[in-house]
Short mmCIF file of C-alpha atoms and ligand atoms in Angstrom, two decimals:
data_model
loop_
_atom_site.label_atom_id
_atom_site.label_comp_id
_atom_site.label_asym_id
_atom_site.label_seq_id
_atom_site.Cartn_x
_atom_site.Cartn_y
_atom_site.Cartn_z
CA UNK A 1 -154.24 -48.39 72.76
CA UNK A 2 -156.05 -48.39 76.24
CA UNK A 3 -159.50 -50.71 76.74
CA UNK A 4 -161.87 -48.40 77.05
CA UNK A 5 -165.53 -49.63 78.57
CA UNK A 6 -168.22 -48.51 75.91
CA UNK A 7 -170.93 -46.20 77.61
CA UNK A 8 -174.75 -46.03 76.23
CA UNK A 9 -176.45 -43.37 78.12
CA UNK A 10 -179.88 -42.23 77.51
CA UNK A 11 -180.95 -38.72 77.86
CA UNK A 12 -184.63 -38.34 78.12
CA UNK A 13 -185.00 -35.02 78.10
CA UNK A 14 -188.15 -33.36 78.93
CA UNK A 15 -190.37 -36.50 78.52
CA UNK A 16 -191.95 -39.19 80.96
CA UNK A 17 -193.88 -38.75 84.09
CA UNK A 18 -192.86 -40.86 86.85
CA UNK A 19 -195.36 -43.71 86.35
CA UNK A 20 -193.86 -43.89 82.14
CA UNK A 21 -190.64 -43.47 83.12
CA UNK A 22 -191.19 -46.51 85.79
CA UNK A 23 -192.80 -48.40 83.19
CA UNK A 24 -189.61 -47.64 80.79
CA UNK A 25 -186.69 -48.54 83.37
CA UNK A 26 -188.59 -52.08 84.50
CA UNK A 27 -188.30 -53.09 80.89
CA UNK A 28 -185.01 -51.75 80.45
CA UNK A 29 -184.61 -54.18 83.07
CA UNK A 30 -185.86 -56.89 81.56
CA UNK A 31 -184.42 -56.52 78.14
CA UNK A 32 -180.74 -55.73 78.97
CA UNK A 33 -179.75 -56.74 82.61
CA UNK A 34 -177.18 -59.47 81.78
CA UNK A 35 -175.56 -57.68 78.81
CA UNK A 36 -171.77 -57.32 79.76
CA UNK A 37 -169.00 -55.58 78.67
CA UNK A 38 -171.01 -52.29 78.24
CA UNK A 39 -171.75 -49.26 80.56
CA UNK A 40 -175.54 -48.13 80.47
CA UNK A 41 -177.02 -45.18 82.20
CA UNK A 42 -180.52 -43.38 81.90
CA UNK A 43 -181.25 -39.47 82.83
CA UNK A 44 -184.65 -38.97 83.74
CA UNK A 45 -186.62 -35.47 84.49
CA UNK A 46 -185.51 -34.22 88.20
CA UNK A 47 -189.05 -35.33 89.18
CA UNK A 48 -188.59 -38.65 88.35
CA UNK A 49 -185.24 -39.40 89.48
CA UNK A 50 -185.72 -41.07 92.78
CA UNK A 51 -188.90 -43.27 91.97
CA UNK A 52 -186.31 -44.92 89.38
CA UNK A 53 -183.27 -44.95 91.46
CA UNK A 54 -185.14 -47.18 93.61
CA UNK A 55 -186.20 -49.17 90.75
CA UNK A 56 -182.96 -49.37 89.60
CA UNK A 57 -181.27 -50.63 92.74
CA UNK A 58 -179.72 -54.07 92.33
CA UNK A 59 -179.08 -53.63 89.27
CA UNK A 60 -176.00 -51.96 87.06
CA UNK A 61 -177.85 -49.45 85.05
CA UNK A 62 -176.48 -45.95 86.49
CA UNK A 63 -178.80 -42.76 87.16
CA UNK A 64 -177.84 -39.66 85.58
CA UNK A 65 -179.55 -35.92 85.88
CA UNK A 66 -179.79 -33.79 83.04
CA UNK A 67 -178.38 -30.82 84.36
CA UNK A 68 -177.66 -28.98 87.68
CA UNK A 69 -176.74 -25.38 89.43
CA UNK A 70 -173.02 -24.93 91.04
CA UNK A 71 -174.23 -23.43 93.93
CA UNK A 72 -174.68 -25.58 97.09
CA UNK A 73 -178.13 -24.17 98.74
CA UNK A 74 -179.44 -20.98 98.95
CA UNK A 75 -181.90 -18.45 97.27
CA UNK A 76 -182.07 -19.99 93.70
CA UNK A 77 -185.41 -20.56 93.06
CA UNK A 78 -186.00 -23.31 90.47
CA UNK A 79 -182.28 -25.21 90.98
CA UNK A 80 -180.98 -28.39 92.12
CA UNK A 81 -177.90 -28.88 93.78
CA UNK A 82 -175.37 -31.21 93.26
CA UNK A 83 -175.87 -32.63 96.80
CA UNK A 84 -180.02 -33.00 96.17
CA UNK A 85 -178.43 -35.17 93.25
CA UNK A 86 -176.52 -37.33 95.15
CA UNK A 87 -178.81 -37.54 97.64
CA UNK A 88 -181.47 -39.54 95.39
CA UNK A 89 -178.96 -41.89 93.52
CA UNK A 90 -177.65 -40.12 90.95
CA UNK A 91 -173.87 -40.78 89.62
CA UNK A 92 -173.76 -39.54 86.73
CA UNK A 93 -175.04 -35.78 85.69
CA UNK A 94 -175.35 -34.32 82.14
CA UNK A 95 -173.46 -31.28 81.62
CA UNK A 96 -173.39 -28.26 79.20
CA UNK A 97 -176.15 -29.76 76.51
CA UNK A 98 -176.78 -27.70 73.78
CA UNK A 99 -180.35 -27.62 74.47
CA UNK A 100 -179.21 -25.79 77.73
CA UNK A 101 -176.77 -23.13 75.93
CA UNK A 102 -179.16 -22.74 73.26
CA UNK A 103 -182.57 -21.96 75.63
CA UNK A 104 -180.99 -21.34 78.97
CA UNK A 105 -177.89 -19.40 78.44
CA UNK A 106 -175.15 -21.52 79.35
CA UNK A 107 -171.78 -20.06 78.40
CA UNK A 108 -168.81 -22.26 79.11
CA UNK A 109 -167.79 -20.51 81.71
CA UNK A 110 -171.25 -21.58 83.77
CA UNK A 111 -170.19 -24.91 82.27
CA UNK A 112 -167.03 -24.85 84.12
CA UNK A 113 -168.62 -24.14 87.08
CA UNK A 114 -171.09 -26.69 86.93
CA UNK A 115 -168.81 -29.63 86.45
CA UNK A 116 -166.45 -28.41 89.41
CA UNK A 117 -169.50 -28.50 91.60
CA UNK A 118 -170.39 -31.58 90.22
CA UNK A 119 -167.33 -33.41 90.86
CA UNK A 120 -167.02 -31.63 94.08
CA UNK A 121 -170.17 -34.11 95.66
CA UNK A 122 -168.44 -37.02 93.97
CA UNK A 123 -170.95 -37.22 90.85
CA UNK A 124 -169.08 -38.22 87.30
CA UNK A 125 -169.66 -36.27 84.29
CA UNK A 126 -171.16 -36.00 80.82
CA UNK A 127 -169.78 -32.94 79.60
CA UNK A 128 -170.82 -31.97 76.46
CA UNK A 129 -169.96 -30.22 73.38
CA UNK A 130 -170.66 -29.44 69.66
CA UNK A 131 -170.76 -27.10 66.70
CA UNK A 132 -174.14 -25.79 65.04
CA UNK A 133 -175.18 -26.48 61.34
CA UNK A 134 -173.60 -22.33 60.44
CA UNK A 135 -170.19 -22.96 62.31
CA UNK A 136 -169.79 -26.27 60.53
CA UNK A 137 -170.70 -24.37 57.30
CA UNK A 138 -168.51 -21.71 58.03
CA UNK A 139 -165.49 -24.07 58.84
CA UNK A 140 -165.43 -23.25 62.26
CA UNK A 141 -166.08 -26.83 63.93
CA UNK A 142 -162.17 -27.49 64.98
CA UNK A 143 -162.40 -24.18 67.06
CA UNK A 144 -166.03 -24.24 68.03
CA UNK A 145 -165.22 -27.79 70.17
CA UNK A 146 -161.72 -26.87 71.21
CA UNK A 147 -163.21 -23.54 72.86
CA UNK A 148 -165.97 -25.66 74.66
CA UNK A 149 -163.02 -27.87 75.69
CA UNK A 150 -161.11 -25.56 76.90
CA UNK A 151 -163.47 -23.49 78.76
CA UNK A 152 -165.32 -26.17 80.36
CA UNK A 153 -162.57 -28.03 81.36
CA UNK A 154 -160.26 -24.69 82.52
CA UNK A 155 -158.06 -25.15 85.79
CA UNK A 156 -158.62 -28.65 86.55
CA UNK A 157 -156.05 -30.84 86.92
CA UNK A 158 -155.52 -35.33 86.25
CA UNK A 159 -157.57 -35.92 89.40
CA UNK A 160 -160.76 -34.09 87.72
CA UNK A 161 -160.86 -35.20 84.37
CA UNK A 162 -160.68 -38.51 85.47
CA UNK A 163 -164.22 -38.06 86.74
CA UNK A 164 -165.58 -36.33 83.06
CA UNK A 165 -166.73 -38.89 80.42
CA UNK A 166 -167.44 -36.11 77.10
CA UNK A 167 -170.11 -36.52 74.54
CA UNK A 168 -169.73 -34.78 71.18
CA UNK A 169 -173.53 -33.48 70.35
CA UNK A 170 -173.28 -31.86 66.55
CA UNK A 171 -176.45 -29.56 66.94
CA UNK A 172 -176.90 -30.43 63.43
CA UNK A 173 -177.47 -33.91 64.33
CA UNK A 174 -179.85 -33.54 67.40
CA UNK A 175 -183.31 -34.19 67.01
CA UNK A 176 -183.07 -34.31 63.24
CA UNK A 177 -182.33 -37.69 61.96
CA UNK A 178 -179.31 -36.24 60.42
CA UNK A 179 -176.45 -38.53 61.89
CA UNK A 180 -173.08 -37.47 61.69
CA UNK A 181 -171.20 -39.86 59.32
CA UNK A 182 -168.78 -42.53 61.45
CA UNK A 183 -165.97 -40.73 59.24
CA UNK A 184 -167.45 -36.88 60.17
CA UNK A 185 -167.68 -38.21 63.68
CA UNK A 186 -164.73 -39.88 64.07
CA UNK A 187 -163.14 -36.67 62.83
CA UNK A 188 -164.01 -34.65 65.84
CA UNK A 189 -163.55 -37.14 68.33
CA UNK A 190 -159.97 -37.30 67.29
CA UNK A 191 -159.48 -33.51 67.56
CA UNK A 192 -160.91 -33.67 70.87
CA UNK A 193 -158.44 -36.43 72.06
CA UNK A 194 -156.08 -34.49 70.70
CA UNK A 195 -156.88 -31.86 72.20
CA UNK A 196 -156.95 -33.45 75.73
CA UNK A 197 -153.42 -34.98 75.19
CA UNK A 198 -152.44 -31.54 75.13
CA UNK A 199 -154.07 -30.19 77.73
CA UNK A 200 -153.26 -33.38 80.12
CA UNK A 201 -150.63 -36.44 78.83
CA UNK A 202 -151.30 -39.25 76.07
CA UNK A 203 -151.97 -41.61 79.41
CA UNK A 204 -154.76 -39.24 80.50
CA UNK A 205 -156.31 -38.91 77.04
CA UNK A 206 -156.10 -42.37 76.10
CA UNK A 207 -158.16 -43.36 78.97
CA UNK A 208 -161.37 -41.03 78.82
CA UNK A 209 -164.39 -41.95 77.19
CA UNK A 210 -165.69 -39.83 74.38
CA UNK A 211 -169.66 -40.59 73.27
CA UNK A 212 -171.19 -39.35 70.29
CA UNK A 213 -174.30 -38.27 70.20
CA UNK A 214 -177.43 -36.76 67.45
CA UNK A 215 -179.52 -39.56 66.42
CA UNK A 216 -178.49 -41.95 67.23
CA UNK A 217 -180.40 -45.89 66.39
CA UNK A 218 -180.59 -48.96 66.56
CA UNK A 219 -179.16 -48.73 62.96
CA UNK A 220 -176.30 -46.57 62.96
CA UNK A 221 -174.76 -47.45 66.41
CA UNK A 222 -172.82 -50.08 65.29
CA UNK A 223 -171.17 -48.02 62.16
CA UNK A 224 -170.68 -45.66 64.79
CA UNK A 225 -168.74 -47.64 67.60
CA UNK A 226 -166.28 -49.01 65.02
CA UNK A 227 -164.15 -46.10 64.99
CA UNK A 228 -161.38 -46.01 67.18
CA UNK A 229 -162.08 -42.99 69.26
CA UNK A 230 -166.15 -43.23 69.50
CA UNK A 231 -166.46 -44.60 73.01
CA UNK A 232 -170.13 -44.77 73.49
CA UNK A 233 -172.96 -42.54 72.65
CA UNK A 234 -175.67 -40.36 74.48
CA UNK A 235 -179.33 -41.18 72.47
CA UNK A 236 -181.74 -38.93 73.11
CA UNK A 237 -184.90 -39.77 70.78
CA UNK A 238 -184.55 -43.46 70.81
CA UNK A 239 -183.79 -43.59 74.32
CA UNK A 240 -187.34 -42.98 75.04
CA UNK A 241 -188.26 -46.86 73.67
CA UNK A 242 -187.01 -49.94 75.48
CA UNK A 243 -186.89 -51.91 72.18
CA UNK A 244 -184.32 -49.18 70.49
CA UNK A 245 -182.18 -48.35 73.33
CA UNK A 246 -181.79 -51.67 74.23
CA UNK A 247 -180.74 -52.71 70.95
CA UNK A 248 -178.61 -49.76 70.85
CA UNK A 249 -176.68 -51.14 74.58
CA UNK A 250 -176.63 -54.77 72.45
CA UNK A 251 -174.72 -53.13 69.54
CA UNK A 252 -172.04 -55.80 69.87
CA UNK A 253 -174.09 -58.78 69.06
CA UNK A 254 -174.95 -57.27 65.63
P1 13P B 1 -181.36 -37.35 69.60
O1 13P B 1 -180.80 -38.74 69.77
O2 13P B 1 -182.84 -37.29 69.78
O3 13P B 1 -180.88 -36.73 68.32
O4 13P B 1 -180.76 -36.47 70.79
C1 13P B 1 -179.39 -36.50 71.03
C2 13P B 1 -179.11 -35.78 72.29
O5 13P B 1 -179.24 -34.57 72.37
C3 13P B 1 -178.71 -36.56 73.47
O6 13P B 1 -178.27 -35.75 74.49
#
């Protein structure tokens, strides 16, 4: 089985102006600079993303966005380009959330769009995915997922999905306190392994990074990253906290 590099990423959300989020990433800083062996980024607001780039220089925390439009420039009143992104530090960017198919209208085919542009500047990937509370009720989780696969990841090739990490959001689980079960998880990030063996090679599939997230803490992580294909996780709630995320990026020494 191929090494993969564990990846904690924080997704703020809508929260923090730029003075808390400033205040959050210096003791981020503090509390988890020389912890190795582990892959941490943080996605702030758009309007805080370049006061804490700059904070974050020197060090190995990456920057992530939450979201961004496909287009490069033009009349879209309201977007951000994927050039404006890399433009104030960003290397990561968040992709597809639920939050932004369930209030914004993101189908996977706008999904699919996104991430080409996205890897089009050179920025990597969160792409993410996940069934509601009724499709899991109504057995439809398998073919909920494998659609979002699918359709966010149609006509690229090995050279783009090396650039996609994928997160595997359960709506269900988001915001709730309801955490999937390691098992439950573990379930679906197998099928969606699976899935990209098919689409790509065993090589291919063996080698990308699948997080889990839906909240996520400081006391489930660990349960969590003990199944073979859980490869990380995206925390949105306690990401907000210094103390919980960074015990969540120390999950190995508990
Ligand atoms: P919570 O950790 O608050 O459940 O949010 C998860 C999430 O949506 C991260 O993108």
């Amino acid at each position: 089985m191929m090494d993969r590099l564990p990846f904690i990423a924080g997704n703020w959300k809508m929260n923090k102006t730029v003075g808390e989020a400033l205040d959050l990433v210096r003791k981020l800083k503090a509390s988890i600079s020389e912890v190795e062996g582990v892959e941490v980024a943080v996605a702030p607001s758009f309007t805080a993303l370049y006061a804490v780039y700059k904070e974050l220089e020197g060090t190995s925390i990456h920057l992530a966005a939450q979201n961004l439009f496909y287009e490069e420039q033009g009349a879209y009143t309201g977007e951000v380009s994927p050039m404006m992104l890399k433009e104030v530090g960003c290397h990561y960017v968040i992709i597809g959330h639920s939050e932004r198919r369930q209030f914004f209208g993101e189908t996977d085919e706008t999904v699919n769009r996104r991430i080409k542009a996205a890897l089009g500047q050179g920025l990597k990937v969160i792409f993410c995915m996940g069934e509601t509370l009724k499709e899991r009720e109504e057995g439809k989780t398998f073919s909920v997922v494998g659609r979002q696969i699918e359709g966010g990841l149609r006509r690229f090739g090995e050279i783009e999905i090396k650039g996609i990490v994928i997160a595997y959001e359960p709506v269900w689980a988001i915001g709730t306190g309801k955490t999937a079960t390691p098992d439950q998880a573990e379930e679906v990030h197998r099928f969606i392994r699976e899935r990209l063996e098919r689409l790509y090679s065993r090589e291919i599939a063996q080698g990308i990074r699948i997080q889990y997230g839906g909240s996520v803490t400081p006391e489930n992580i660990k349960g969590l990253m003990s199944q073979e294909n859980i490869d990380g996780a995206l925390v949105g709630g306690a990401s907000l906290k210094a103390e919980t995320f960074s015990k969540i990026v120390r999950f190995k020494e508990m």
